[in-house]
CSV table of N, CA and C in Angstrom, one decimal:
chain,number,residue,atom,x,y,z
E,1,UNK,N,12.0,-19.1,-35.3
E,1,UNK,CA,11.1,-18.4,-34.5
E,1,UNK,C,11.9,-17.2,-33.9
E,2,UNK,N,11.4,-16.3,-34.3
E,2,UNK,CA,12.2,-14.6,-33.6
E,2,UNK,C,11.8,-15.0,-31.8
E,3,UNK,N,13.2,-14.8,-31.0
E,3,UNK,CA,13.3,-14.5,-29.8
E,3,UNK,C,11.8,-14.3,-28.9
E,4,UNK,N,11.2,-13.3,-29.4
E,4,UNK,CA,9.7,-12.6,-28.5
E,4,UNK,C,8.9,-13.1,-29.3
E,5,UNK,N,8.6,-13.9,-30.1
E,5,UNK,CA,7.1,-14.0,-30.6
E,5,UNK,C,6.4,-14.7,-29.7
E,6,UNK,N,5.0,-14.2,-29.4
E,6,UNK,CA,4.5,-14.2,-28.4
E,6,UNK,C,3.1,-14.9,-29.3
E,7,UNK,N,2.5,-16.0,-28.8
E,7,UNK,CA,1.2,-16.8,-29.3
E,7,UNK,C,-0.6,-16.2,-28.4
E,8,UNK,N,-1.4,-16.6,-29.3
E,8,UNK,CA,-2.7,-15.7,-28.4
E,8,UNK,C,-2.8,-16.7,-27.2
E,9,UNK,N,-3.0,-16.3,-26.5
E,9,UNK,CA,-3.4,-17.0,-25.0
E,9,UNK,C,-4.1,-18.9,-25.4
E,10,UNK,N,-4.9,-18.8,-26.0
E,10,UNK,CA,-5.5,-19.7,-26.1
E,10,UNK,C,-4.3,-21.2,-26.4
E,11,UNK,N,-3.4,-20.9,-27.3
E,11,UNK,CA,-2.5,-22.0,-27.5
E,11,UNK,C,-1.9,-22.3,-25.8
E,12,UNK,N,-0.9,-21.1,-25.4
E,12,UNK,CA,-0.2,-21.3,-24.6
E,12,UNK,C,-0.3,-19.9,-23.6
E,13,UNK,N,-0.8,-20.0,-22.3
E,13,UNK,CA,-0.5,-19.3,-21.0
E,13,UNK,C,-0.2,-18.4,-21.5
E,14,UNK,N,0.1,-16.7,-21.6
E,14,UNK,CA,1.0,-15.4,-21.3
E,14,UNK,C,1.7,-15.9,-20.7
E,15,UNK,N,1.6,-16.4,-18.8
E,15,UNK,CA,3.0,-16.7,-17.8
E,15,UNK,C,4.2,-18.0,-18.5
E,16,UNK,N,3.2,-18.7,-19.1
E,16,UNK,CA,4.3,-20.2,-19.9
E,16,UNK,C,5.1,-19.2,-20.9
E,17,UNK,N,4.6,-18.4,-22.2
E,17,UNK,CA,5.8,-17.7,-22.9
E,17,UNK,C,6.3,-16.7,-22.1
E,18,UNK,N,5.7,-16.2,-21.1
E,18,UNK,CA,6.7,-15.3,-20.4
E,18,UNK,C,7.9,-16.0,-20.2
E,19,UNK,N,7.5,-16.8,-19.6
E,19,UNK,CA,9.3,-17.7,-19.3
E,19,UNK,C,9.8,-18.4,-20.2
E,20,UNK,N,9.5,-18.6,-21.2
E,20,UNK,CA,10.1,-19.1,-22.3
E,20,UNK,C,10.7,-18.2,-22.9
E,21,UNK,N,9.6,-17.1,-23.2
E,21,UNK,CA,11.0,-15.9,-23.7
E,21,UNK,C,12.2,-15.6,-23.0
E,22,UNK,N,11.9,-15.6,-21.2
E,22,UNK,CA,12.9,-15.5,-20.5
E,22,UNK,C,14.7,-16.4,-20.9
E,23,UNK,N,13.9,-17.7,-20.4
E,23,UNK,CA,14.9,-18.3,-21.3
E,23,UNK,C,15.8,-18.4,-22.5
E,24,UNK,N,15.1,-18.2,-23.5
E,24,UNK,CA,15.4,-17.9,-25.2
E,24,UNK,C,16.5,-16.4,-25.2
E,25,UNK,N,15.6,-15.3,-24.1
E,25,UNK,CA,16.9,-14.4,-24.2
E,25,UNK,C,17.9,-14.2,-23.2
E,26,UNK,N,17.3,-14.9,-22.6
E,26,UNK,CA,18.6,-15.1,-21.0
E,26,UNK,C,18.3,-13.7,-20.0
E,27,UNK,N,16.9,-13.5,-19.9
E,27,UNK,CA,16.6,-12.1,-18.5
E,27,UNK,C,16.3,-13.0,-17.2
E,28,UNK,N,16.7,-12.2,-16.3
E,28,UNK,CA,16.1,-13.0,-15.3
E,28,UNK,C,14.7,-12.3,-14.7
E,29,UNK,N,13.7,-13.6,-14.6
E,29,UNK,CA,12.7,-13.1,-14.7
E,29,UNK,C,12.1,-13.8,-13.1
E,30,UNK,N,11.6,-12.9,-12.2
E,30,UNK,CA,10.9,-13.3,-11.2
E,30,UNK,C,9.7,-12.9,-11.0
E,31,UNK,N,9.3,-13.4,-9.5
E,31,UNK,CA,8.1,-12.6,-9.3
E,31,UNK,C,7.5,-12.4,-7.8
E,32,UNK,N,6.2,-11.7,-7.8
E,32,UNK,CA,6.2,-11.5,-6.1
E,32,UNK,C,4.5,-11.8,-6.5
E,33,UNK,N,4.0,-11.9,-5.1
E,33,UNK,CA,2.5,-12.0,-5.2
E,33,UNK,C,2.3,-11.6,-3.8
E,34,UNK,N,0.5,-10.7,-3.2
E,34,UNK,CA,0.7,-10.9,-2.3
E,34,UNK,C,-1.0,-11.4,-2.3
E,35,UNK,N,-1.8,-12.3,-1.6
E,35,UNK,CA,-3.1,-12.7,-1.2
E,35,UNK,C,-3.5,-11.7,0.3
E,36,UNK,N,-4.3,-11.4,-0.2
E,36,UNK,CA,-5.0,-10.3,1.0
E,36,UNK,C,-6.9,-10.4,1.2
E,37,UNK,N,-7.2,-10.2,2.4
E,37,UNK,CA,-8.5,-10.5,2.2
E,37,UNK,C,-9.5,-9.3,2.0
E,38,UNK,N,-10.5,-9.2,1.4
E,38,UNK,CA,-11.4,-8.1,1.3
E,38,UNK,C,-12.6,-8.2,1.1
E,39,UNK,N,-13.7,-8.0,1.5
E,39,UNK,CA,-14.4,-8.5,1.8
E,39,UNK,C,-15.1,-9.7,2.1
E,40,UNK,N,-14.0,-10.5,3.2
E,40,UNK,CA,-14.1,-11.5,3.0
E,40,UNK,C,-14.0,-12.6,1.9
E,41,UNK,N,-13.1,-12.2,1.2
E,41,UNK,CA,-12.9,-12.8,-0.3
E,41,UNK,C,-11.0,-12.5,-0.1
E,42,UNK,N,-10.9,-13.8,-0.5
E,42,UNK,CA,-9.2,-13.7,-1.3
E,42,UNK,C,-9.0,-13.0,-2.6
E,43,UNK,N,-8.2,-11.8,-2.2
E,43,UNK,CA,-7.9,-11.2,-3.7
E,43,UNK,C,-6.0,-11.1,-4.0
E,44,UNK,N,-6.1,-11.9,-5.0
E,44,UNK,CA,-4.7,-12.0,-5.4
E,44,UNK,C,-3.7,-10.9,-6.1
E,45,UNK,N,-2.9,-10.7,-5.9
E,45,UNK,CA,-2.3,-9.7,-6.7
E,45,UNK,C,-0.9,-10.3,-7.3
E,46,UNK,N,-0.7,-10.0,-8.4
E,46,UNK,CA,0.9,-10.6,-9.0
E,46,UNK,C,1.5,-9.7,-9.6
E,47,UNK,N,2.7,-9.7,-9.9
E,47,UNK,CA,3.4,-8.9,-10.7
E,47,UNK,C,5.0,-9.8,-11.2
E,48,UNK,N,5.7,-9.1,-12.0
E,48,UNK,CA,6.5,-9.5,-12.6
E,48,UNK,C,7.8,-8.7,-12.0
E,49,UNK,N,9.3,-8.9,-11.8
E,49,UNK,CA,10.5,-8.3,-11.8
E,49,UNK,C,11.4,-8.8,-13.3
E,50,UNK,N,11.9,-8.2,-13.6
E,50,UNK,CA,12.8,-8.6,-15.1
E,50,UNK,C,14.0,-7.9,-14.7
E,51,UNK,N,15.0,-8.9,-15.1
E,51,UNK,CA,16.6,-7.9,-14.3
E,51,UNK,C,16.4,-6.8,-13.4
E,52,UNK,N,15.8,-7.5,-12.2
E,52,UNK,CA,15.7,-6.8,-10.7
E,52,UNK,C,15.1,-5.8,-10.8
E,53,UNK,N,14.1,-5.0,-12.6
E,53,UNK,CA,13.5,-4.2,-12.0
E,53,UNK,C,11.8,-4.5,-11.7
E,54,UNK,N,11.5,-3.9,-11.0
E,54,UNK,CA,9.8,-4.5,-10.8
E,54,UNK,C,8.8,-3.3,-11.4
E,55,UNK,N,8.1,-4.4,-12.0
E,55,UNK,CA,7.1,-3.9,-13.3
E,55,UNK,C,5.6,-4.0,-12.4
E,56,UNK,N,5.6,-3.3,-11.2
E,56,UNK,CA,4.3,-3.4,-10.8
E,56,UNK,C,3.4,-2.6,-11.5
E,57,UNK,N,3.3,-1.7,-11.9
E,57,UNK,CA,2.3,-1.1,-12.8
E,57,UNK,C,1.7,-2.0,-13.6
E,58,UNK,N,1.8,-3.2,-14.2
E,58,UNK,CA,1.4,-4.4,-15.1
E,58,UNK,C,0.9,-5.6,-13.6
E,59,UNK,N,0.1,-4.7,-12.9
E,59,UNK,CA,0.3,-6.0,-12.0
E,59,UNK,C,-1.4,-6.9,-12.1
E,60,UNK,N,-1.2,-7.7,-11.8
E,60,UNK,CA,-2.7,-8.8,-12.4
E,60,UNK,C,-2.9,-9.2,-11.0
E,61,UNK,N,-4.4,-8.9,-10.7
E,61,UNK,CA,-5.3,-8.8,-9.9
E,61,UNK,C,-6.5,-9.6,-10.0
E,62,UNK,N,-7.1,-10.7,-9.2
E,62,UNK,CA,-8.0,-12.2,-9.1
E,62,UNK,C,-8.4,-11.8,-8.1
E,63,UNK,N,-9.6,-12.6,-8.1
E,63,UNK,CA,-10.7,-12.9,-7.2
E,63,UNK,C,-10.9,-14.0,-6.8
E,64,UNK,N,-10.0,-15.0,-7.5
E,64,UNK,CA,-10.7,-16.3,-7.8
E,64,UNK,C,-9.3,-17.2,-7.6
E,65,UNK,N,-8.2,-16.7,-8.4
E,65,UNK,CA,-7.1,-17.9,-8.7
E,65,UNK,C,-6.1,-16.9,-8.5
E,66,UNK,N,-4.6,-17.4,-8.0
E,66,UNK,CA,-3.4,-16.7,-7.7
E,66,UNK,C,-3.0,-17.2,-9.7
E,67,UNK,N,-3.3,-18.2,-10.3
E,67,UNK,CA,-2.8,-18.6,-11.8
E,67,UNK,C,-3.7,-17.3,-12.9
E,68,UNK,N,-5.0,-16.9,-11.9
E,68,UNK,CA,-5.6,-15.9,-13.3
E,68,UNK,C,-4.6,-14.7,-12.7
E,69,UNK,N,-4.1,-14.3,-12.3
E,69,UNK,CA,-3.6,-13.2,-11.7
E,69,UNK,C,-2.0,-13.3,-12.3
E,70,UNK,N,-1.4,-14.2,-12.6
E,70,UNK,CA,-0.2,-14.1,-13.1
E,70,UNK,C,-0.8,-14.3,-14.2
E,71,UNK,N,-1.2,-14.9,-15.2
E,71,UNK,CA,-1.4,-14.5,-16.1
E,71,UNK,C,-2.0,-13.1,-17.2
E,72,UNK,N,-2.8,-12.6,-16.4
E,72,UNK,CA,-3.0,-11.0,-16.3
E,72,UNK,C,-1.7,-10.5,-16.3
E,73,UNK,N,-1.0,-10.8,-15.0
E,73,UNK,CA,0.4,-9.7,-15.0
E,73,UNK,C,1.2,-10.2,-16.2
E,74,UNK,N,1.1,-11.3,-17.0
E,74,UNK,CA,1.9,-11.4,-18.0
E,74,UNK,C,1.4,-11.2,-19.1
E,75,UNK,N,0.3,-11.4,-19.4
E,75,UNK,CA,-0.2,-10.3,-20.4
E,75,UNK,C,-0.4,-9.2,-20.6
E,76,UNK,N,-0.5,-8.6,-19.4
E,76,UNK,CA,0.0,-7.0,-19.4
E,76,UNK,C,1.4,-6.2,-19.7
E,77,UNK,N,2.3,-7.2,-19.1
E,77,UNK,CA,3.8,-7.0,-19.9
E,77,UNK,C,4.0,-7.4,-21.4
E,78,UNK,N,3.8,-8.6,-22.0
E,78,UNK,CA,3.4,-8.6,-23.2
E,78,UNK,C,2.4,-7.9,-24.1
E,79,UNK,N,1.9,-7.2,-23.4
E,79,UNK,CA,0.9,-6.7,-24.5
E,79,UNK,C,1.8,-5.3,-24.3
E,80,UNK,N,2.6,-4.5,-23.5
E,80,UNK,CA,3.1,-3.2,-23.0
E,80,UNK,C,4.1,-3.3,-24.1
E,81,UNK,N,4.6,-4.1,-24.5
E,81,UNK,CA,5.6,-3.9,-25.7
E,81,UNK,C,7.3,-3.9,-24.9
E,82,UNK,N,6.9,-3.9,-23.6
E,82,UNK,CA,8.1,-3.3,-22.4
E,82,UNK,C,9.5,-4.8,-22.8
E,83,UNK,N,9.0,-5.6,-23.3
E,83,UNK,CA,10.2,-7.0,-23.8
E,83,UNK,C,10.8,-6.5,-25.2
């Protein structure tokens, strides 16, 4: 299996192969989130850092779940071609 092959969501998470590719090629991969309220609603925001730089432009934004929101931000870096 090549390094980055990346599966459709449905088998496995975006954020599960995000860190699995992390692993496989040895980046260091973090992350930041912030929860804020708006109209009286929790809205989540996530994003990715990869070797200390931060990929907020790819950032994944919920209404609902801090887990739909990283998953967004990890399919927006996988899908960016940016790995």
């Amino acid at each position: 299996m090549a390094p980055r092959y990346i599966l459709t969501p449905d088998v496995k998470t975006y954020s599960e192969q995000l860190y699995e590719c992390a692993d496989r090629c040895q980046f260091n991969l973090t992350s930041k989130y912030v929860t804020k309220k708006e109209n009286g609603r929790d809205v989540h925001e996530y994003y990715f850092i990869i070797n200390g730089t931060s990929y907020a432009q790819y950032k994944g934004v919920s209404t609902s779940k801090l887990k739909d929101a990283k998953n967004e931000a990890a399919g927006l870096i996988i899908d960016s071609g940016t790995l």
